[in-house]
PDB file of C-alpha atoms and ligand atoms in Angstrom:
ATOM      1  CA  MET A 276      47.715  36.546  76.973  1.00 90.00           C
ATOM      2  CA  LYS A 277      51.005  35.868  75.315  1.00 94.00           C
ATOM      3  CA  TYR A 278      53.137  32.817  75.996  1.00 94.00           C
ATOM      4  CA  CYS A 279      56.343  31.214  74.879  1.00 95.00           C
ATOM      5  CA  ARG A 280      57.992  27.845  75.386  1.00 92.00           C
ATOM      6  CA  PHE A 281      61.578  27.707  76.576  1.00 89.00           C
ATOM      7  CA  VAL A 282      64.158  25.866  78.518  1.00 84.00           C
ATOM      8  CA  VAL A 283      65.121  26.676  82.133  1.00 79.00           C
ATOM      9  CA  GLU A 284      67.491  24.436  84.012  1.00 72.00           C
ATOM     10  CA  GLU A 285      67.029  21.602  81.564  1.00 71.00           C
ATOM     11  CA  GLN A 286      63.284  21.782  82.007  1.00 76.00           C
ATOM     12  CA  VAL A 287      60.931  22.629  79.187  1.00 82.00           C
ATOM     13  CA  CYS A 288      58.583  25.391  80.393  1.00 84.00           C
ATOM     14  CA  TYR A 289      55.862  27.694  79.311  1.00 87.00           C
ATOM     15  CA  GLY A 290      56.093  31.349  80.340  1.00 89.00           C
ATOM     16  CA  THR A 291      53.900  34.384  79.904  1.00 91.00           C
ATOM     17  CA  VAL A 292      55.309  37.191  77.785  1.00 94.00           C
ATOM     18  CA  GLU A 293      54.835  40.865  78.382  1.00 93.00           C
ATOM     19  CA  GLU A 294      56.212  44.083  76.977  1.00 91.00           C
ATOM     20  CA  ARG A 295      58.172  46.230  79.318  1.00 89.00           C
ATOM     21  CA  GLU A 296      59.699  49.539  78.139  1.00 88.00           C
ATOM     22  CA  GLY A 297      59.880  48.391  74.551  1.00 88.00           C
ATOM     23  CA  GLU A 298      61.353  45.016  75.312  1.00 91.00           C
ATOM     24  CA  TRP A 299      59.726  41.572  75.556  1.00 94.00           C
ATOM     25  CA  TRP A 300      60.019  39.798  78.927  1.00 94.00           C
ATOM     26  CA  ILE A 301      59.126  36.359  80.137  1.00 92.00           C
ATOM     27  CA  LYS A 302      57.304  36.201  83.468  1.00 86.00           C
ATOM     28  CA  GLY A 303      55.543  33.361  85.154  1.00 72.00           C
ATOM     29  CA  LEU A 304      56.450  29.818  84.543  1.00 70.00           C
ATOM     30  CA  ALA A 305      54.967  26.310  84.370  1.00 71.00           C
ATOM     31  CA  PRO A 306      56.712  23.067  83.522  1.00 66.00           C
ATOM     32  CA  ALA A 307      55.405  21.681  80.258  1.00 63.00           C
ATOM     33  CA  PRO A 308      54.292  18.103  80.057  1.00 57.00           C
ATOM     34  CA  GLU A 309      53.328  18.366  76.365  1.00 55.00           C
ATOM     35  CA  GLU A 310      50.059  16.577  76.728  1.00 47.00           C
ATOM     36  CA  ASP A 311      48.385  19.135  78.912  1.00 53.00           C
ATOM     37  CA  LEU A 312      49.046  22.674  77.738  1.00 55.00           C
ATOM     38  CA  ALA A 313      45.539  23.879  78.508  1.00 55.00           C
ATOM     39  CA  PHE A 314      45.985  22.962  82.132  1.00 53.00           C
ATOM     40  CA  HIS A 315      49.270  24.741  82.376  1.00 53.00           C
ATOM     41  CA  LEU A 316      48.036  27.870  80.624  1.00 56.00           C
ATOM     42  CA  ALA A 317      45.188  28.006  83.166  1.00 55.00           C
ATOM     43  CA  HIS A 318      47.793  27.531  85.889  1.00 53.00           C
ATOM     44  CA  LEU A 319      49.851  30.435  84.589  1.00 54.00           C
ATOM     45  CA  ARG A 320      46.819  32.685  84.688  1.00 51.00           C
ATOM     46  CA  GLY A 321      46.805  32.141  88.465  1.00 48.00           C
ATOM     47  CA  ALA A 322      49.575  32.788  90.927  1.00 43.00           C
ATOM     48  CA  ALA A 323      52.002  30.173  89.737  1.00 44.00           C
ATOM     49  CA  ARG A 324      55.591  31.323  90.030  1.00 45.00           C
ATOM     50  CA  SER A 325      58.679  29.272  90.302  1.00 47.00           C
ATOM     51  CA  VAL A 326      60.931  29.731  93.259  1.00 40.00           C
ATOM     52  CA  TYR A 327      63.916  29.736  90.978  1.00 54.00           C
ATOM     53  CA  PHE A 328      62.515  31.932  88.219  1.00 65.00           C
ATOM     54  CA  ASP A 329      61.197  35.494  88.369  1.00 77.00           C
ATOM     55  CA  SER A 330      61.617  37.033  84.908  1.00 86.00           C
ATOM     56  CA  MET A 331      64.095  37.388  82.063  1.00 89.00           C
ATOM     57  CA  PRO A 332      64.271  39.121  78.712  1.00 91.00           C
ATOM     58  CA  LEU A 333      62.817  37.016  75.895  1.00 92.00           C
ATOM     59  CA  SER A 334      66.016  37.738  73.936  1.00 91.00           C
ATOM     60  CA  ALA A 335      68.125  35.982  76.610  1.00 90.00           C
ATOM     61  CA  ALA A 336      65.928  32.817  76.781  1.00 90.00           C
ATOM     62  CA  THR A 337      66.620  29.491  75.130  1.00 90.00           C
ATOM     63  CA  LEU A 338      63.397  29.499  73.173  1.00 94.00           C
ATOM     64  CA  LEU A 339      61.628  26.472  71.579  1.00 93.00           C
ATOM     65  CA  PRO A 340      58.864  26.536  69.017  1.00 95.00           C
ATOM     66  CA  PRO A 341      55.877  27.792  71.127  1.00 95.00           C
ATOM     67  CA  VAL A 342      53.629  24.965  70.000  1.00 94.00           C
ATOM     68  CA  THR A 343      53.894  21.166  69.551  1.00 92.00           C
ATOM     69  CA  PRO A 344      51.424  20.591  66.664  1.00 95.00           C
ATOM     70  CA  SER A 345      50.164  17.213  65.464  1.00 95.00           C
ATOM     71  CA  LYS A 346      50.171  18.768  62.000  1.00 97.00           C
ATOM     72  CA  ILE A 347      51.096  22.018  60.200  1.00 98.00           C
ATOM     73  CA  VAL A 348      48.503  22.933  57.515  1.00 98.00           C
ATOM     74  CA  CYS A 349      49.685  25.570  55.053  1.00 98.00           C
ATOM     75  CA  VAL A 350      47.960  27.699  52.445  1.00 97.00           C
ATOM     76  CA  GLY A 351      49.732  28.446  49.155  1.00 92.00           C
ATOM     77  CA  ARG A 352      49.070  31.587  47.114  1.00 89.00           C
ATOM     78  CA  ASN A 353      46.848  33.485  49.583  1.00 94.00           C
ATOM     79  CA  TYR A 354      48.056  36.903  48.494  1.00 91.00           C
ATOM     80  CA  ARG A 355      47.328  38.045  44.922  1.00 83.00           C
ATOM     81  CA  ASP A 356      50.779  39.748  44.460  1.00 84.00           C
ATOM     82  CA  HIS A 357      52.596  36.600  45.489  1.00 79.00           C
ATOM     83  CA  ALA A 358      50.593  34.332  43.133  1.00 74.00           C
ATOM     84  CA  LYS A 359      51.512  36.803  40.330  1.00 80.00           C
ATOM     85  CA  GLU A 360      55.212  37.063  41.112  1.00 81.00           C
ATOM     86  CA  LEU A 361      55.684  33.267  40.596  1.00 78.00           C
ATOM     87  CA  GLY A 362      53.527  33.347  37.445  1.00 81.00           C
ATOM     88  CA  ASN A 363      50.619  31.457  38.980  1.00 80.00           C
ATOM     89  CA  GLU A 364      46.848  32.082  38.676  1.00 80.00           C
ATOM     90  CA  VAL A 365      44.941  33.351  41.691  1.00 83.00           C
ATOM     91  CA  PRO A 366      43.397  30.090  42.941  1.00 86.00           C
ATOM     92  CA  ALA A 367      39.658  29.599  42.929  1.00 91.00           C
ATOM     93  CA  GLU A 368      39.851  27.464  46.089  1.00 95.00           C
ATOM     94  CA  PRO A 369      42.480  27.420  48.892  1.00 95.00           C
ATOM     95  CA  LEU A 370      45.582  25.486  47.869  1.00 94.00           C
ATOM     96  CA  LEU A 371      46.625  23.355  50.871  1.00 97.00           C
ATOM     97  CA  PHE A 372      49.719  21.470  51.759  1.00 97.00           C
ATOM     98  CA  PHE A 373      51.452  20.082  54.927  1.00 98.00           C
ATOM     99  CA  LYS A 374      54.737  20.657  56.556  1.00 98.00           C
ATOM    100  CA  PRO A 375      55.717  17.838  58.928  1.00 97.00           C
ATOM    101  CA  PRO A 376      56.183  18.632  62.655  1.00 95.00           C
ATOM    102  CA  SER A 377      59.770  17.391  62.218  1.00 95.00           C
ATOM    103  CA  SER A 378      60.448  20.585  60.158  1.00 97.00           C
ATOM    104  CA  LEU A 379      59.813  22.856  63.220  1.00 96.00           C
ATOM    105  CA  LEU A 380      62.716  25.087  64.220  1.00 96.00           C
ATOM    106  CA  ALA A 381      63.076  27.371  67.279  1.00 96.00           C
ATOM    107  CA  PRO A 382      63.494  31.111  67.067  1.00 96.00           C
ATOM    108  CA  GLY A 383      67.223  31.756  66.681  1.00 96.00           C
ATOM    109  CA  GLY A 384      67.823  28.305  65.209  1.00 96.00           C
ATOM    110  CA  VAL A 385      69.838  27.628  62.077  1.00 97.00           C
ATOM    111  CA  VAL A 386      68.046  26.542  58.914  1.00 97.00           C
ATOM    112  CA  GLN A 387      70.004  23.800  57.198  1.00 97.00           C
ATOM    113  CA  MET A 388      69.924  24.281  53.414  1.00 98.00           C
ATOM    114  CA  PRO A 389      70.073  20.741  52.024  1.00 97.00           C
ATOM    115  CA  PRO A 390      72.651  19.803  49.292  1.00 96.00           C
ATOM    116  CA  ALA A 391      69.706  18.520  47.179  1.00 96.00           C
ATOM    117  CA  ALA A 392      68.294  22.062  46.801  1.00 97.00           C
ATOM    118  CA  ALA A 393      69.733  24.633  44.447  1.00 97.00           C
ATOM    119  CA  ARG A 394      67.458  27.446  45.605  1.00 97.00           C
ATOM    120  CA  VAL A 395      66.045  27.918  49.143  1.00 98.00           C
ATOM    121  CA  ASP A 396      63.576  30.752  49.666  1.00 98.00           C
ATOM    122  CA  PHE A 397      62.105  32.558  52.693  1.00 98.00           C
ATOM    123  CA  GLU A 398      58.309  33.058  53.050  1.00 98.00           C
ATOM    124  CA  GLY A 399      57.301  35.175  55.978  1.00 98.00           C
ATOM    125  CA  GLU A 400      53.803  34.250  57.220  1.00 98.00           C
ATOM    126  CA  LEU A 401      51.229  34.736  59.996  1.00 98.00           C
ATOM    127  CA  ALA A 402      50.483  31.437  61.693  1.00 98.00           C
ATOM    128  CA  LEU A 403      47.310  30.635  63.492  1.00 98.00           C
ATOM    129  CA  VAL A 404      47.360  28.302  66.531  1.00 97.00           C
ATOM    130  CA  ILE A 405      44.302  26.078  67.069  1.00 96.00           C
ATOM    131  CA  GLY A 406      42.912  26.102  70.613  1.00 93.00           C
ATOM    132  CA  ARG A 407      40.308  23.341  70.554  1.00 93.00           C
ATOM    133  CA  ARG A 408      39.332  20.519  68.262  1.00 96.00           C
ATOM    134  CA  ALA A 409      37.756  21.844  65.096  1.00 97.00           C
ATOM    135  CA  SER A 410      35.862  19.705  62.598  1.00 98.00           C
ATOM    136  CA  LYS A 411      33.377  20.699  59.911  1.00 97.00           C
ATOM    137  CA  LEU A 412      33.247  24.331  60.936  1.00 96.00           C
ATOM    138  CA  LYS A 413      30.953  26.564  58.923  1.00 88.00           C
ATOM    139  CA  ALA A 414      32.075  30.102  57.869  1.00 77.00           C
ATOM    140  CA  ASP A 415      29.462  31.639  60.158  1.00 83.00           C
ATOM    141  CA  ALA A 416      30.631  29.637  63.170  1.00 88.00           C
ATOM    142  CA  ASP A 417      32.319  31.444  66.124  1.00 94.00           C
ATOM    143  CA  TRP A 418      35.708  30.617  64.597  1.00 95.00           C
ATOM    144  CA  ARG A 419      37.601  32.764  67.044  1.00 95.00           C
ATOM    145  CA  SER A 420      36.606  30.345  69.861  1.00 95.00           C
ATOM    146  CA  TYR A 421      38.700  27.731  68.032  1.00 96.00           C
ATOM    147  CA  VAL A 422      41.823  29.892  67.923  1.00 96.00           C
ATOM    148  CA  ARG A 423      44.303  29.967  70.785  1.00 94.00           C
ATOM    149  CA  GLY A 424      46.308  32.750  69.167  1.00 96.00           C
ATOM    150  CA  TYR A 425      48.724  33.770  66.528  1.00 98.00           C
ATOM    151  CA  THR A 426      52.494  33.563  65.958  1.00 98.00           C
ATOM    152  CA  VAL A 427      55.074  34.164  63.259  1.00 98.00           C
ATOM    153  CA  ALA A 428      56.383  31.529  60.891  1.00 98.00           C
ATOM    154  CA  ASN A 429      58.810  31.209  57.974  1.00 98.00           C
ATOM    155  CA  ASP A 430      57.578  28.720  55.358  1.00 98.00           C
ATOM    156  CA  VAL A 431      61.065  27.928  54.063  1.00 98.00           C
ATOM    157  CA  THR A 432      60.841  26.365  50.597  1.00 98.00           C
ATOM    158  CA  ALA A 433      63.297  24.631  48.231  1.00 98.00           C
ATOM    159  CA  ARG A 434      61.939  26.424  45.189  1.00 96.00           C
ATOM    160  CA  ASP A 435      63.637  24.264  42.545  1.00 97.00           C
ATOM    161  CA  LEU A 436      62.464  21.030  44.171  1.00 97.00           C
ATOM    162  CA  GLN A 437      58.954  22.369  44.486  1.00 96.00           C
ATOM    163  CA  LYS A 438      58.874  22.568  40.653  1.00 94.00           C
ATOM    164  CA  LYS A 439      60.867  19.373  40.026  1.00 96.00           C
ATOM    165  CA  ASP A 440      59.047  17.046  42.347  1.00 96.00           C
ATOM    166  CA  GLY A 441      55.515  17.764  41.098  1.00 91.00           C
ATOM    167  CA  GLN A 442      54.259  17.944  44.705  1.00 93.00           C
ATOM    168  CA  TRP A 443      55.610  19.925  47.600  1.00 96.00           C
ATOM    169  CA  THR A 444      56.336  17.398  50.409  1.00 97.00           C
ATOM    170  CA  ARG A 445      60.131  17.469  50.112  1.00 97.00           C
ATOM    171  CA  ALA A 446      60.430  21.110  49.030  1.00 98.00           C
ATOM    172  CA  LYS A 447      58.487  22.266  52.083  1.00 98.00           C
ATOM    173  CA  GLY A 448      59.289  19.547  54.483  1.00 98.00           C
ATOM    174  CA  PHE A 449      63.014  19.377  55.070  1.00 97.00           C
ATOM    175  CA  ASP A 450      64.158  19.366  58.729  1.00 96.00           C
ATOM    176  CA  THR A 451      64.484  22.948  60.017  1.00 97.00           C
ATOM    177  CA  PHE A 452      62.214  24.367  57.209  1.00 98.00           C
ATOM    178  CA  CYS A 453      59.551  25.620  59.618  1.00 98.00           C
ATOM    179  CA  PRO A 454      60.897  28.250  62.052  1.00 98.00           C
ATOM    180  CA  VAL A 455      58.009  29.397  64.345  1.00 98.00           C
ATOM    181  CA  GLY A 456      57.805  31.871  67.260  1.00 97.00           C
ATOM    182  CA  PRO A 457      58.901  33.608  69.338  1.00 97.00           C
ATOM    183  CA  PHE A 458      55.588  33.503  71.181  1.00 97.00           C
ATOM    184  CA  VAL A 459      51.827  33.031  70.773  1.00 96.00           C
ATOM    185  CA  SER A 460      49.368  35.865  71.374  1.00 96.00           C
ATOM    186  CA  ASP A 461      45.617  36.170  71.382  1.00 95.00           C
ATOM    187  CA  GLU A 462      45.879  39.923  71.633  1.00 96.00           C
ATOM    188  CA  VAL A 463      46.078  40.684  67.890  1.00 97.00           C
ATOM    189  CA  ASP A 464      43.393  40.584  65.243  1.00 96.00           C
ATOM    190  CA  PRO A 465      44.379  39.645  61.697  1.00 95.00           C
ATOM    191  CA  GLU A 466      40.966  40.692  60.374  1.00 93.00           C
ATOM    192  CA  VAL A 467      41.693  44.232  61.399  1.00 94.00           C
ATOM    193  CA  GLY A 468      45.079  43.954  59.575  1.00 94.00           C
ATOM    194  CA  LEU A 469      48.507  42.783  60.688  1.00 96.00           C
ATOM    195  CA  THR A 470      51.585  43.865  58.821  1.00 97.00           C
ATOM    196  CA  VAL A 471      53.827  40.990  57.753  1.00 97.00           C
ATOM    197  CA  GLU A 472      57.395  42.015  56.989  1.00 98.00           C
ATOM    198  CA  THR A 473      60.448  40.017  56.112  1.00 98.00           C
ATOM    199  CA  ARG A 474      63.988  41.354  56.303  1.00 98.00           C
ATOM    200  CA  VAL A 475      67.066  39.617  54.920  1.00 98.00           C
ATOM    201  CA  ASN A 476      70.316  40.823  56.500  1.00 98.00           C
ATOM    202  CA  GLY A 477      68.322  43.879  57.698  1.00 98.00           C
ATOM    203  CA  GLU A 478      66.972  44.758  54.227  1.00 98.00           C
ATOM    204  CA  LEU A 479      63.172  44.872  53.779  1.00 98.00           C
ATOM    205  CA  ARG A 480      62.074  42.224  51.266  1.00 97.00           C
ATOM    206  CA  GLN A 481      58.402  41.515  52.008  1.00 97.00           C
ATOM    207  CA  HIS A 482      55.712  43.904  53.283  1.00 97.00           C
ATOM    208  CA  GLY A 483      52.113  42.737  53.248  1.00 95.00           C
ATOM    209  CA  SER A 484      48.961  42.963  55.304  1.00 95.00           C
ATOM    210  CA  THR A 485      46.629  40.177  56.389  1.00 95.00           C
ATOM    211  CA  THR A 486      43.727  42.319  55.042  1.00 93.00           C
ATOM    212  CA  ASP A 487      45.104  41.289  51.526  1.00 93.00           C
ATOM    213  CA  PHE A 488      44.312  37.585  52.078  1.00 94.00           C
ATOM    214  CA  ILE A 489      42.494  36.007  49.093  1.00 94.00           C
ATOM    215  CA  PHE A 490      40.781  33.602  51.525  1.00 95.00           C
ATOM    216  CA  SER A 491      39.810  34.914  54.957  1.00 94.00           C
ATOM    217  CA  ILE A 492      40.542  32.905  58.111  1.00 96.00           C
ATOM    218  CA  PRO A 493      36.872  31.757  58.504  1.00 95.00           C
ATOM    219  CA  ALA A 494      36.826  30.677  54.912  1.00 95.00           C
ATOM    220  CA  LEU A 495      40.110  28.769  55.337  1.00 97.00           C
ATOM    221  CA  LEU A 496      38.853  27.075  58.522  1.00 97.00           C
ATOM    222  CA  GLU A 497      35.619  26.034  56.874  1.00 97.00           C
ATOM    223  CA  TYR A 498      37.534  24.633  53.857  1.00 97.00           C
ATOM    224  CA  ILE A 499      40.186  22.819  55.898  1.00 98.00           C
ATOM    225  CA  THR A 500      37.976  21.381  58.602  1.00 98.00           C
ATOM    226  CA  ALA A 501      35.539  20.017  55.998  1.00 98.00           C
ATOM    227  CA  ALA A 502      38.367  17.557  55.253  1.00 98.00           C
ATOM    228  CA  ILE A 503      40.708  17.531  58.254  1.00 98.00           C
ATOM    229  CA  THR A 504      40.063  17.717  62.027  1.00 98.00           C
ATOM    230  CA  LEU A 505      42.319  20.283  63.594  1.00 97.00           C
ATOM    231  CA  GLU A 506      43.618  19.544  67.119  1.00 95.00           C
ATOM    232  CA  PRO A 507      44.732  21.926  69.873  1.00 93.00           C
ATOM    233  CA  GLY A 508      48.242  23.202  69.076  1.00 93.00           C
ATOM    234  CA  ASP A 509      47.970  22.558  65.335  1.00 96.00           C
ATOM    235  CA  LEU A 510      49.333  25.373  63.118  1.00 98.00           C
ATOM    236  CA  LEU A 511      47.845  27.015  60.132  1.00 98.00           C
ATOM    237  CA  LEU A 512      50.294  28.974  57.993  1.00 98.00           C
ATOM    238  CA  THR A 513      48.257  31.551  56.147  1.00 97.00           C
ATOM    239  CA  GLY A 514      50.391  32.272  53.046  1.00 96.00           C
ATOM    240  CA  THR A 515      53.069  34.756  52.134  1.00 96.00           C
ATOM    241  CA  PRO A 516      52.982  38.188  50.501  1.00 95.00           C
ATOM    242  CA  ALA A 517      55.045  39.105  47.467  1.00 93.00           C
ATOM    243  CA  GLY A 518      58.814  39.530  47.630  1.00 94.00           C
ATOM    244  CA  VAL A 519      60.054  35.949  48.189  1.00 95.00           C
ATOM    245  CA  GLY A 520      63.573  35.244  47.085  1.00 95.00           C
ATOM    246  CA  PRO A 521      66.555  32.975  47.352  1.00 96.00           C
ATOM    247  CA  LEU A 522      68.962  32.846  50.281  1.00 98.00           C
ATOM    248  CA  ALA A 523      72.651  32.132  50.653  1.00 97.00           C
ATOM    249  CA  ALA A 524      74.561  30.543  53.511  1.00 97.00           C
ATOM    250  CA  GLY A 525      75.106  33.030  56.248  1.00 98.00           C
ATOM    251  CA  ASP A 526      71.970  35.065  55.579  1.00 98.00           C
ATOM    252  CA  ARG A 527      69.886  36.190  58.545  1.00 98.00           C
ATOM    253  CA  VAL A 528      66.101  36.315  57.971  1.00 98.00           C
ATOM    254  CA  GLU A 529      63.727  38.176  60.304  1.00 98.00           C
ATOM    255  CA  VAL A 530      59.969  37.900  60.027  1.00 98.00           C
ATOM    256  CA  LEU A 531      58.140  40.715  61.855  1.00 98.00           C
ATOM    257  CA  ILE A 532      54.397  40.943  62.648  1.00 98.00           C
ATOM    258  CA  GLY A 533      53.054  43.774  64.766  1.00 94.00           C
ATOM    259  CA  GLY A 534      52.296  42.584  68.304  1.00 94.00           C
ATOM    260  CA  LEU A 535      53.924  39.161  67.696  1.00 97.00           C
ATOM    261  CA  GLY A 536      57.629  40.037  67.906  1.00 95.00           C
ATOM    262  CA  VAL A 537      60.388  39.065  65.548  1.00 97.00           C
ATOM    263  CA  LEU A 538      61.254  35.580  64.338  1.00 98.00           C
ATOM    264  CA  SER A 539      64.979  35.562  63.518  1.00 98.00           C
ATOM    265  CA  ASN A 540      66.901  32.673  62.019  1.00 98.00           C
ATOM    266  CA  THR A 541      70.177  32.219  60.137  1.00 98.00           C
ATOM    267  CA  PHE A 542      70.720  29.966  57.133  1.00 98.00           C
ATOM    268  CA  ALA A 543      73.640  27.559  56.704  1.00 97.00           C
ATOM    269  CA  GLN A 544      74.610  25.081  53.986  1.00 96.00           C
ATOM    270  CA  ALA A 545      74.138  21.513  55.341  1.00 93.00           C
ATOM    271  CA  ALA A 546      76.910  19.006  54.816  1.00 87.00           C
ATOM    272  CA  GLU A 547      76.509  16.315  52.209  1.00 75.00           C
TER     273      GLU A 547
HETATM  274 MG1  LIG B 286      54.013  29.716  52.093  1.00 67.41          MG
END
């Protein structure tokens, strides 16, 4: 199933998403106390329908990030071509970092480029959504049973601060630096190959495939959960393909992944 998180009549809700004649629509609805998504997703699978809501185009909805993670774990340099373009070696082990949940931004939201940063880059990425608590997984475990689904993310990065600071907390962690959405789907398979594309003001800038990962999803899950317990709703950003580049105020960035829709955000210069 596919689902999104959005606002209807000042109520945060989850809705199911389906494609109808080439357009994405939201159908079904459940109010969203954040602590019990599993219950509400089960509810949605049944006959639950609101009396005041039937359906609406996804494009007309006030969307929120589709997940409320306790943490966002990210993988750096997981595509050979991207490691090369920034002059880095292909890593021997996954290179992990966090983005804070406070950096989440809804589809359609405005990324605020901070005055402290001289260069802010886009990084289009596939994100994996954890479905149940995962700890000390082995690569031969049934890893798919720990995955709720997949969505689209933009790992926005202050490139100059990433170099200057020596670690990446600030460069990757500014408020609004993690746009995610528009919805989560368990109906795609990154191991078969999903195309990850990024467009800036309509111009194609990144084009990669998840079959080009240096570290596969089961290998990443084994490596991460050896150290960190992943909770339902946690996000794993799987790295970006080649083609990253700087943005200017007013730019519109769209990240497109087949079957997962388009994540579109504009960029603005934040005030001092
Ligand atoms: Mg990245």
